Short mmCIF file of C-alpha atoms in Angstrom, two decimals:
data_model
loop_
_atom_site.label_atom_id
_atom_site.label_comp_id
_atom_site.label_asym_id
_atom_site.label_seq_id
_atom_site.Cartn_x
_atom_site.Cartn_y
_atom_site.Cartn_z
CA UNK A 92 -32.09 -5.84 6.70
CA UNK A 93 -30.56 -3.62 4.01
CA UNK A 94 -27.84 -5.48 2.10
CA UNK A 95 -25.61 -4.28 -0.72
CA UNK A 96 -24.08 -7.03 -2.89
CA UNK A 97 -21.08 -5.97 -4.96
CA UNK A 98 -20.64 -8.27 -7.96
CA UNK A 99 -23.18 -10.25 -9.96
CA UNK A 100 -21.10 -13.34 -10.65
CA UNK A 101 -22.02 -16.86 -9.48
CA UNK A 102 -21.70 -16.05 -5.77
CA UNK A 103 -23.17 -12.56 -5.95
CA UNK A 104 -26.20 -13.55 -8.03
CA UNK A 105 -26.84 -16.67 -5.96
CA UNK A 106 -26.69 -14.93 -2.59
CA UNK A 107 -28.82 -12.06 -3.94
CA UNK A 108 -31.48 -14.56 -5.05
CA UNK A 109 -31.28 -16.31 -1.69
CA UNK A 110 -31.70 -13.10 0.30
CA UNK A 111 -34.27 -11.47 -1.98
CA UNK A 112 -36.54 -14.45 -1.38
CA UNK A 113 -36.86 -13.41 2.27
CA UNK A 114 -39.35 -10.58 2.51
CA UNK A 115 -37.64 -8.69 5.33
CA UNK A 116 -34.51 -8.02 3.22
CA UNK A 117 -33.87 -5.08 0.91
CA UNK A 118 -31.17 -6.12 -1.56
CA UNK A 119 -29.19 -3.90 -3.95
CA UNK A 120 -26.74 -5.42 -6.46
CA UNK A 121 -23.88 -3.41 -7.95
CA UNK A 122 -21.99 -4.42 -11.10
CA UNK A 123 -20.45 -2.90 -14.22
CA UNK A 124 -22.48 -5.12 -16.57
CA UNK A 125 -25.84 -3.44 -17.18
CA UNK A 126 -27.17 -6.38 -19.20
CA UNK A 127 -26.61 -8.86 -16.38
CA UNK A 128 -28.19 -6.47 -13.87
CA UNK A 129 -31.27 -6.04 -16.08
CA UNK A 130 -31.73 -9.83 -16.28
CA UNK A 131 -31.39 -10.14 -12.51
CA UNK A 132 -33.95 -7.41 -11.93
CA UNK A 133 -36.44 -9.19 -14.18
CA UNK A 134 -36.22 -12.31 -12.00
CA UNK A 135 -35.69 -10.89 -8.52
CA UNK A 136 -37.20 -8.22 -6.29
CA UNK A 137 -33.98 -6.20 -6.00
CA UNK A 138 -32.49 -2.79 -6.81
CA UNK A 139 -29.50 -2.55 -9.13
CA UNK A 140 -26.79 0.05 -9.64
CA UNK A 141 -24.44 -0.02 -12.62
CA UNK A 142 -20.92 1.16 -11.84
CA UNK A 143 -17.54 0.36 -10.31
CA UNK A 144 -18.17 -1.21 -6.91
CA UNK A 145 -15.43 0.67 -5.05
CA UNK A 146 -16.35 4.18 -6.28
CA UNK A 147 -17.82 6.38 -3.52
CA UNK A 148 -20.54 7.79 -5.78
CA UNK A 149 -21.65 4.27 -6.77
CA UNK A 150 -21.77 3.10 -3.15
CA UNK A 151 -23.71 6.21 -2.20
CA UNK A 152 -26.24 5.57 -4.97
CA UNK A 153 -26.55 1.95 -3.74
CA UNK A 154 -27.50 3.26 -0.29
CA UNK A 155 -24.33 2.61 1.69
CA UNK A 156 -25.16 5.50 4.06
CA UNK A 157 -27.84 3.40 5.79
CA UNK A 158 -26.95 -0.18 4.75
CA UNK A 159 -26.63 -2.89 7.38
CA UNK A 160 -24.28 -5.11 5.40
CA UNK A 161 -21.87 -4.66 2.50
CA UNK A 162 -21.06 -7.92 0.74
CA UNK A 163 -18.13 -7.48 -1.65
CA UNK A 164 -17.84 -10.50 -3.98
CA UNK A 165 -16.52 -9.05 -7.24
CA UNK A 166 -13.82 -10.93 -9.13
CA UNK A 167 -11.12 -8.59 -7.78
CA UNK A 168 -9.71 -8.94 -4.26
CA UNK A 169 -8.42 -5.39 -4.42
CA UNK A 170 -11.80 -3.98 -5.49
CA UNK A 171 -13.52 -5.89 -2.69
CA UNK A 172 -11.11 -4.62 -0.04
CA UNK A 173 -11.18 -1.04 -1.32
CA UNK A 174 -15.00 -1.05 -1.40
CA UNK A 175 -15.02 -2.06 2.28
CA UNK A 176 -12.52 0.73 3.04
CA UNK A 177 -14.68 3.33 1.28
CA UNK A 178 -17.89 2.05 2.91
CA UNK A 179 -16.36 2.29 6.37
CA UNK A 180 -14.54 5.61 5.95
CA UNK A 181 -17.36 7.51 4.27
CA UNK A 182 -20.54 5.73 5.40
CA UNK A 183 -19.60 3.74 8.54
CA UNK A 184 -21.31 0.62 7.19
CA UNK A 185 -21.43 -1.66 10.27
CA UNK A 186 -20.79 -5.08 8.68
CA UNK A 187 -18.42 -5.52 5.77
CA UNK A 188 -17.81 -8.95 4.21
CA UNK A 189 -15.28 -9.45 1.43
CA UNK A 190 -14.30 -12.36 -0.77
CA UNK A 191 -10.51 -12.57 -0.79
CA UNK A 192 -8.97 -15.29 -2.93
CA UNK A 193 -5.26 -14.49 -2.63
CA UNK A 194 -3.48 -16.64 -0.06
CA UNK A 195 -0.91 -13.85 0.27
CA UNK A 196 -3.55 -11.54 1.75
CA UNK A 197 -5.10 -14.33 3.82
CA UNK A 198 -1.78 -15.19 5.43
CA UNK A 199 -1.70 -11.76 7.10
CA UNK A 200 -4.89 -11.59 9.21
CA UNK A 201 -3.69 -8.40 10.93
CA UNK A 202 -4.50 -6.60 7.68
CA UNK A 203 -8.24 -6.98 8.26
CA UNK A 204 -9.19 -4.58 11.01
CA UNK A 205 -11.16 -1.34 11.15
CA UNK A 206 -7.87 0.43 11.85
CA UNK A 207 -6.26 -1.13 8.75
CA UNK A 208 -8.35 -2.67 5.95
CA UNK A 209 -11.87 -2.58 7.48
CA UNK A 210 -13.15 -6.04 6.54
CA UNK A 211 -15.15 -7.71 9.31
CA UNK A 212 -15.39 -11.12 7.63
CA UNK A 213 -13.05 -12.54 5.00
CA UNK A 214 -14.55 -15.26 2.80
CA UNK A 215 -12.29 -17.55 0.77
CA UNK A 216 -14.29 -19.86 -1.51
CA UNK A 217 -11.18 -21.89 -2.33
CA UNK A 218 -10.48 -22.55 1.36
CA UNK A 219 -14.12 -23.44 2.02
CA UNK A 220 -14.38 -25.95 -0.81
CA UNK A 221 -10.97 -27.45 0.01
CA UNK A 222 -12.11 -28.07 3.59
CA UNK A 223 -15.40 -29.50 2.38
CA UNK A 224 -13.74 -31.94 -0.02
CA UNK A 225 -11.41 -33.07 2.77
CA UNK A 226 -14.50 -33.97 4.85
CA UNK A 227 -16.01 -35.95 1.98
CA UNK A 228 -12.71 -37.82 1.58
CA UNK A 229 -12.91 -38.77 5.26
CA UNK A 230 -16.30 -40.45 4.68
CA UNK A 231 -16.30 -42.28 1.31
CA UNK A 232 -20.02 -43.10 1.56
CA UNK A 233 -21.23 -39.54 2.18
CA UNK A 234 -22.98 -37.12 -0.16
CA UNK A 235 -22.88 -34.19 2.27
CA UNK A 236 -20.89 -33.42 5.41
CA UNK A 237 -21.43 -30.30 7.52
CA UNK A 238 -19.87 -29.39 10.88
CA UNK A 239 -21.51 -27.85 13.93
CA UNK A 240 -20.22 -26.92 17.37
CA UNK A 241 -16.61 -26.68 16.18
CA UNK A 242 -16.78 -30.11 14.57
CA UNK A 243 -18.14 -32.05 17.54
CA UNK A 244 -21.46 -32.66 15.79
CA UNK A 245 -21.78 -33.47 12.10
CA UNK A 246 -24.72 -33.47 9.76
CA UNK A 247 -24.14 -36.16 7.16
CA UNK A 248 -26.16 -37.01 4.06
CA UNK A 249 -25.98 -40.53 2.61
CA UNK A 250 -27.93 -42.54 0.07
CA UNK A 251 -29.60 -45.53 1.72
CA UNK A 252 -28.88 -48.76 -0.16
CA UNK A 253 -30.00 -52.38 -0.06
CA UNK A 254 -27.81 -54.21 2.40
CA UNK A 255 -28.12 -51.48 5.01
CA UNK A 256 -29.76 -53.04 8.05
CA UNK A 257 -32.27 -50.19 8.45
CA UNK A 258 -33.42 -50.21 4.82
CA UNK A 259 -37.01 -51.47 4.69
CA UNK A 260 -37.50 -50.83 8.41
CA UNK A 261 -38.84 -47.89 10.46
CA UNK A 262 -36.42 -45.36 11.91
CA UNK A 263 -37.19 -46.44 15.49
CA UNK A 264 -35.28 -49.68 14.81
CA UNK A 265 -32.07 -47.65 14.54
CA UNK A 266 -31.62 -47.69 18.31
CA UNK A 267 -31.80 -51.51 18.31
CA UNK A 268 -29.16 -51.73 15.56
CA UNK A 269 -26.70 -49.36 17.25
CA UNK A 270 -27.90 -49.29 20.89
CA UNK A 271 -24.91 -47.47 22.35
CA UNK A 272 -24.91 -44.59 19.86
CA UNK A 273 -27.12 -41.51 19.93
CA UNK A 274 -28.17 -40.18 16.52
CA UNK A 275 -31.11 -38.36 14.95
CA UNK A 276 -32.44 -38.62 11.42
CA UNK A 277 -33.07 -34.97 10.58
CA UNK A 278 -34.60 -35.31 7.12
CA UNK A 279 -35.25 -37.70 4.25
CA UNK A 280 -35.48 -36.81 0.56
CA UNK A 281 -37.22 -39.40 -1.63
CA UNK A 282 -37.29 -38.73 -5.37
CA UNK A 283 -36.20 -35.16 -4.52
CA UNK A 284 -39.20 -34.61 -2.27
CA UNK A 285 -38.74 -33.99 1.48
CA UNK A 286 -40.23 -36.38 4.02
CA UNK A 287 -40.47 -35.25 7.65
CA UNK A 288 -39.22 -38.28 9.61
CA UNK A 289 -40.63 -39.82 12.75
CA UNK A 290 -40.12 -43.19 14.42
CA UNK A 291 -42.55 -44.96 12.07
CA UNK A 292 -41.02 -43.65 8.82
CA UNK A 293 -39.69 -46.49 6.66
CA UNK A 294 -36.24 -46.06 5.13
CA UNK A 295 -36.33 -47.09 1.46
CA UNK A 296 -33.58 -47.99 -0.99
CA UNK A 297 -32.42 -44.81 -2.72
CA UNK A 298 -33.53 -42.41 0.02
CA UNK A 299 -31.22 -39.50 0.72
CA UNK A 300 -30.97 -39.55 4.50
CA UNK A 301 -29.57 -36.71 6.62
CA UNK A 302 -28.58 -37.57 10.18
CA UNK A 303 -26.83 -35.85 13.08
CA UNK A 304 -24.32 -37.59 15.32
CA UNK A 305 -21.13 -36.96 17.18
CA UNK A 306 -18.09 -37.07 14.95
CA UNK A 307 -16.79 -40.33 16.45
CA UNK A 308 -20.05 -42.17 15.64
CA UNK A 309 -20.57 -41.21 11.98
CA UNK A 310 -19.27 -44.46 10.45
CA UNK A 311 -21.41 -46.65 12.72
CA UNK A 312 -24.58 -44.76 11.80
CA UNK A 313 -23.70 -44.97 8.12
CA UNK A 314 -23.32 -48.74 8.41
CA UNK A 315 -27.00 -49.03 9.35
CA UNK A 316 -28.04 -47.23 6.16
CA UNK A 317 -25.81 -48.86 3.55
CA UNK A 318 -22.92 -51.31 3.16
CA UNK A 319 -19.77 -49.31 3.86
CA UNK A 320 -17.19 -48.67 1.17
CA UNK A 321 -13.56 -49.25 2.03
CA UNK A 322 -11.64 -46.08 2.93
CA UNK A 323 -9.91 -44.18 0.17
CA UNK A 324 -6.21 -44.90 -0.35
CA UNK A 325 -5.30 -43.66 -3.86
CA UNK A 326 -6.50 -40.22 -5.00
CA UNK A 327 -5.96 -38.43 -8.30
CA UNK A 328 -6.54 -34.66 -8.56
CA UNK A 329 -7.04 -32.92 -11.90
CA UNK A 330 -6.08 -29.28 -11.52
CA UNK A 331 -3.18 -27.66 -9.67
CA UNK A 332 -4.81 -24.31 -8.92
CA UNK A 333 -5.48 -22.94 -5.45
CA UNK A 334 -7.93 -25.70 -4.54
CA UNK A 335 -6.09 -28.65 -6.07
CA UNK A 336 -2.67 -27.72 -4.71
CA UNK A 337 -3.99 -26.91 -1.21
CA UNK A 338 -5.92 -30.17 -1.10
CA UNK A 339 -2.85 -32.16 -2.18
CA UNK A 340 -0.86 -30.57 0.66
CA UNK A 341 -3.49 -31.63 3.17
CA UNK A 342 -4.04 -35.16 1.86
CA UNK A 343 -0.55 -36.34 0.99
CA UNK A 344 0.33 -37.33 4.56
CA UNK A 345 -2.51 -39.90 4.69
CA UNK A 346 -3.15 -40.88 1.07
CA UNK A 347 -1.30 -41.74 -2.12
CA UNK A 348 -1.93 -38.60 -4.19
CA UNK A 349 -1.34 -37.78 -7.85
CA UNK A 350 -1.96 -34.30 -9.28
CA UNK A 351 -2.36 -33.50 -12.99
CA UNK A 352 -1.53 -29.94 -14.05
CA UNK A 353 -2.05 -28.65 -17.58
CA UNK A 354 0.49 -25.89 -16.91
CA UNK A 355 4.12 -27.09 -17.02
CA UNK A 356 5.39 -24.25 -14.79
CA UNK A 357 2.75 -24.93 -12.12
CA UNK A 358 3.59 -28.64 -12.28
CA UNK A 359 7.29 -27.97 -11.63
CA UNK A 360 6.58 -25.55 -8.77
CA UNK A 361 4.13 -27.91 -7.09
CA UNK A 362 6.44 -30.91 -7.49
CA UNK A 363 9.20 -28.96 -5.72
CA UNK A 364 6.88 -28.00 -2.89
CA UNK A 365 5.15 -31.33 -2.15
CA UNK A 366 7.06 -34.20 -0.59
CA UNK A 367 4.98 -37.31 -1.25
CA UNK A 368 2.65 -36.31 -4.10
CA UNK A 369 3.32 -37.34 -7.69
CA UNK A 370 2.82 -34.30 -9.95
CA UNK A 371 2.11 -34.91 -13.65
CA UNK A 372 2.00 -32.42 -16.51
CA UNK A 373 -0.71 -33.10 -19.06
CA UNK A 374 -4.41 -33.07 -19.92
CA UNK A 375 -6.71 -34.74 -17.37
CA UNK A 376 -9.07 -35.70 -20.22
CA UNK A 377 -6.27 -37.54 -22.04
CA UNK A 378 -7.26 -41.21 -22.03
CA UNK A 379 -3.70 -42.36 -22.68
CA UNK A 380 -2.36 -40.39 -19.70
CA UNK A 381 -5.04 -41.68 -17.34
CA UNK A 382 -4.44 -45.25 -18.47
CA UNK A 383 -0.68 -44.93 -18.04
CA UNK A 384 -1.21 -43.62 -14.51
CA UNK A 385 -3.45 -46.59 -13.60
CA UNK A 386 -6.73 -44.72 -13.26
CA UNK A 387 -8.48 -48.07 -12.71
CA UNK A 388 -6.66 -48.36 -9.37
CA UNK A 389 -7.77 -44.94 -8.13
CA UNK A 390 -10.26 -44.87 -5.27
CA UNK A 391 -11.16 -41.24 -5.99
CA UNK A 392 -10.76 -38.91 -8.98
CA UNK A 393 -11.26 -35.19 -8.28
CA UNK A 394 -11.65 -32.72 -11.16
CA UNK A 395 -10.92 -29.28 -9.68
CA UNK A 396 -10.00 -27.05 -12.63
CA UNK A 397 -11.68 -23.71 -13.39
CA UNK A 398 -13.50 -25.11 -16.44
CA UNK A 399 -16.85 -26.86 -15.87
CA UNK A 400 -16.82 -28.70 -19.18
CA UNK A 401 -13.25 -29.97 -18.68
CA UNK A 402 -14.14 -31.16 -15.19
CA UNK A 403 -17.23 -33.00 -16.36
CA UNK A 404 -15.52 -34.66 -19.33
CA UNK A 405 -12.45 -35.69 -17.30
CA UNK A 406 -14.65 -37.13 -14.54
CA UNK A 407 -16.82 -39.10 -16.96
CA UNK A 408 -13.71 -40.47 -18.67
CA UNK A 409 -12.09 -41.41 -15.36
CA UNK A 410 -15.24 -43.23 -14.29
CA UNK A 411 -15.45 -45.13 -17.58
CA UNK A 412 -11.80 -46.15 -17.26
CA UNK A 413 -12.39 -47.63 -13.83
CA UNK A 414 -12.00 -44.99 -11.12
CA UNK A 415 -14.06 -46.10 -8.13
CA UNK A 416 -15.62 -42.70 -7.38
CA UNK A 417 -15.43 -39.34 -9.12
CA UNK A 418 -16.22 -35.82 -7.96
CA UNK A 419 -15.93 -32.55 -9.84
CA UNK A 420 -16.36 -28.83 -9.35
CA UNK A 421 -19.27 -27.42 -11.35
CA UNK A 422 -20.06 -23.71 -11.15
CA UNK A 423 -23.15 -23.62 -13.36
CA UNK A 424 -26.16 -24.77 -11.36
CA UNK A 425 -27.86 -26.18 -14.48
CA UNK A 426 -24.95 -28.58 -14.92
CA UNK A 427 -25.19 -29.69 -11.28
CA UNK A 428 -28.84 -30.63 -11.76
CA UNK A 429 -28.02 -32.61 -14.90
CA UNK A 430 -25.11 -34.69 -13.65
CA UNK A 431 -25.73 -35.31 -9.95
CA UNK A 432 -26.49 -38.95 -9.13
CA UNK A 433 -25.47 -39.96 -12.67
CA UNK A 434 -22.06 -41.08 -13.94
CA UNK A 435 -20.44 -38.46 -11.71
CA UNK A 436 -20.87 -39.36 -8.06
CA UNK A 437 -20.76 -35.87 -6.53
CA UNK A 438 -20.95 -32.46 -8.20
CA UNK A 439 -19.36 -29.78 -6.02
CA UNK A 440 -20.88 -26.29 -6.26
CA UNK A 441 -18.44 -23.65 -4.93
CA UNK A 442 -21.00 -20.88 -4.77
CA UNK A 443 -23.48 -23.01 -2.79
CA UNK A 444 -20.74 -23.89 -0.30
CA UNK A 445 -19.77 -20.20 -0.09
CA UNK A 446 -23.37 -19.09 0.44
CA UNK A 447 -23.58 -21.13 3.65
CA UNK A 448 -20.58 -19.24 5.07
CA UNK A 449 -22.09 -15.92 4.02
CA UNK A 450 -25.51 -16.67 5.49
CA UNK A 451 -23.93 -17.31 8.88
CA UNK A 452 -23.11 -13.59 9.02
CA UNK A 453 -26.38 -12.40 7.47
CA UNK A 454 -28.93 -14.17 9.63
CA UNK A 455 -30.57 -12.31 12.49
CA UNK A 456 -30.23 -13.28 16.13
CA UNK A 457 -27.64 -15.56 17.70
CA UNK A 458 -26.97 -17.66 14.62
CA UNK A 459 -23.63 -19.46 14.94
CA UNK A 460 -23.52 -21.24 11.60
CA UNK A 461 -25.66 -21.85 8.51
CA UNK A 462 -25.24 -24.48 5.81
CA UNK A 463 -27.13 -24.30 2.53
CA UNK A 464 -28.11 -27.76 1.32
CA UNK A 465 -29.71 -29.36 -1.72
CA UNK A 466 -28.84 -26.46 -4.01
CA UNK A 467 -30.26 -23.89 -1.62
CA UNK A 468 -33.68 -25.48 -1.02
CA UNK A 469 -32.87 -26.62 2.54
CA UNK A 470 -30.81 -25.21 5.38
CA UNK A 471 -29.15 -26.46 8.54
CA UNK A 472 -28.75 -23.87 11.28
CA UNK A 473 -26.98 -23.67 14.63
CA UNK A 474 -28.61 -21.00 16.80
CA UNK A 475 -28.24 -20.07 20.47
CA UNK A 476 -31.31 -20.11 22.73
CA UNK A 477 -31.44 -17.04 25.00
CA UNK A 478 -33.66 -15.82 27.80
CA UNK A 479 -35.86 -17.79 30.20
CA UNK A 480 -39.35 -19.33 30.34
CA UNK A 481 -40.94 -15.87 30.44
CA UNK A 482 -38.98 -14.18 27.65
CA UNK A 483 -38.31 -17.07 25.25
CA UNK A 484 -40.59 -19.29 23.20
CA UNK A 485 -38.14 -22.20 23.42
CA UNK A 486 -36.19 -22.01 26.71
CA UNK A 487 -37.63 -24.20 29.44
CA UNK A 488 -39.81 -26.10 26.98
CA UNK A 489 -39.57 -29.64 25.70
CA UNK A 490 -39.12 -30.05 21.96
CA UNK A 491 -42.59 -31.55 21.57
CA UNK A 492 -44.07 -28.41 23.17
CA UNK A 493 -42.34 -26.01 20.77
CA UNK A 494 -44.37 -24.82 17.80
CA UNK A 495 -41.80 -25.56 15.12
CA UNK A 496 -42.48 -24.47 11.52
CA UNK A 497 -43.52 -27.31 9.16
CA UNK A 498 -40.59 -29.34 7.86
CA UNK A 499 -38.31 -28.33 10.73
CA UNK A 500 -36.43 -30.80 12.92
CA UNK A 501 -34.36 -30.08 16.02
CA UNK A 502 -31.61 -32.66 15.73
CA UNK A 503 -29.13 -31.93 18.49
CA UNK A 504 -28.29 -29.57 21.33
CA UNK A 505 -24.81 -28.59 22.46
CA UNK A 506 -24.75 -27.60 26.15
CA UNK A 507 -21.29 -26.56 27.22
CA UNK A 508 -19.09 -29.58 26.46
CA UNK A 509 -22.08 -31.93 26.27
CA UNK A 510 -23.67 -33.05 22.99
CA UNK A 511 -27.33 -34.03 23.41
CA UNK A 512 -29.12 -35.78 20.55
CA UNK A 513 -32.63 -34.34 20.65
CA UNK A 514 -35.73 -36.36 21.60
CA UNK A 515 -39.35 -35.25 21.98
CA UNK A 516 -38.95 -34.75 25.74
CA UNK A 517 -35.60 -32.94 25.62
CA UNK A 518 -35.89 -29.55 27.38
CA UNK A 519 -34.00 -26.58 25.95
CA UNK A 520 -32.03 -24.45 28.40
CA UNK A 521 -30.71 -20.92 28.10
CA UNK A 522 -27.43 -20.68 26.13
CA UNK A 523 -27.97 -24.06 24.46
CA UNK A 524 -26.70 -24.29 20.89
CA UNK A 525 -29.67 -25.73 19.01
CA UNK A 526 -29.06 -27.45 15.66
CA UNK A 527 -32.04 -27.45 13.31
CA UNK A 528 -32.71 -28.82 9.84
CA UNK A 529 -35.20 -27.01 7.58
CA UNK A 530 -36.40 -28.78 4.46
CA UNK A 531 -37.87 -25.44 3.32
CA UNK A 532 -35.47 -22.53 3.74
CA UNK A 533 -38.39 -20.10 3.43
CA UNK A 534 -39.11 -20.98 7.06
CA UNK A 535 -35.88 -19.33 8.24
CA UNK A 536 -37.73 -16.16 9.21
CA UNK A 537 -40.10 -18.22 11.40
CA UNK A 538 -37.11 -19.83 13.14
CA UNK A 539 -35.50 -16.45 13.80
CA UNK A 540 -38.78 -15.17 15.26
CA UNK A 541 -39.12 -18.31 17.40
CA UNK A 542 -35.69 -17.76 18.95
CA UNK A 543 -36.09 -13.99 19.42
CA UNK A 544 -36.00 -12.96 23.08
CA UNK A 545 -38.85 -10.83 24.44
CA UNK A 546 -38.10 -7.28 25.58
CA UNK A 547 -38.45 -8.13 29.28
CA UNK A 548 -35.23 -10.15 28.99
CA UNK A 549 -33.27 -6.91 28.59
#
């Protein structure tokens, strides 16, 4: 697949690295910063073009005349949209994906059409991370939450702790602990190393356990892996930007929410808009302010400003002053590695969350959704099985008879309105939505080949 990435910021560089690691892809990155491009080319097997991403001559030099996908993720919404317009008008690039941050543009979906602004897929990192945080708020014990099959099935990651009934016991005991609930442990990470689970695998204290279950059963499965925390009630948000303000709007109906804005004008505007949220003007790293606002009573502190260092410092201070759990946005991947599982409970990486949404539209075959996990090392994929016993390597076969790549687990199957938690004897049928977990994302190509339909199907 020939892919042109416009922009070498956090998202652009991360997705370029992700895609360049797959041998079938030819990746070209366009940016105005020649120094950054030179550094990327030293590390990655990619082409680079230095220039303005929306200029026809630059797109032509990047190979837009025969590209499969144009991914516009510069820092400018207008540049991204114009680049898609130029690519379609002059080169008829078939798939055009653009990052659009402005809610004003997003609120008019009729704009994005090949007869208007030719953007096939609009990606909003702020919307994606807001939705993701809302899922984490729903499950106070979770480290990861990902949706499949329109939210009917969820992949959840939790840290197993002493007191969980399954800790110290093999996975097969899970059915005895929750006999009326179907679930599947998809993967275990122990000391950052993946363990492929089977019925005899012992769950140990500190394991990071990923499991699949229907949405209604998530809390019961969690209770087998760790003592459950009480639900959140009081939430403090540092940052009144697009993410913080949108999250406050969503949460205020169910939770007691306070928002801290450094900008007095933004604080006034948000206070006038929200009905139940308390909006404060000040510095989220101000110990006196946090103490006055009873930080020790907060169930959750969220640092969602645009500054990594401010987010980290405010979160560490909030934790020291008594906040029960703290999460913060961290854009630099090196910071995520340093702070995760330390004083800060969860480090949120916007570009990793965005990459999952992008990969959904860049994978071959009938891929419905992709989620990038564990800082890009692992992936969870929902893919549709097509064909029949003669044209498919999976249809009409039981899971134990399928030659899955190492480190791959089929966790669940969605068949129409039915959710089937996968077992060794489960037989895959045509049009099933198959949900897989890969502890090594380099195996994605093998999965795509496995689900490719033979020519006789057509």
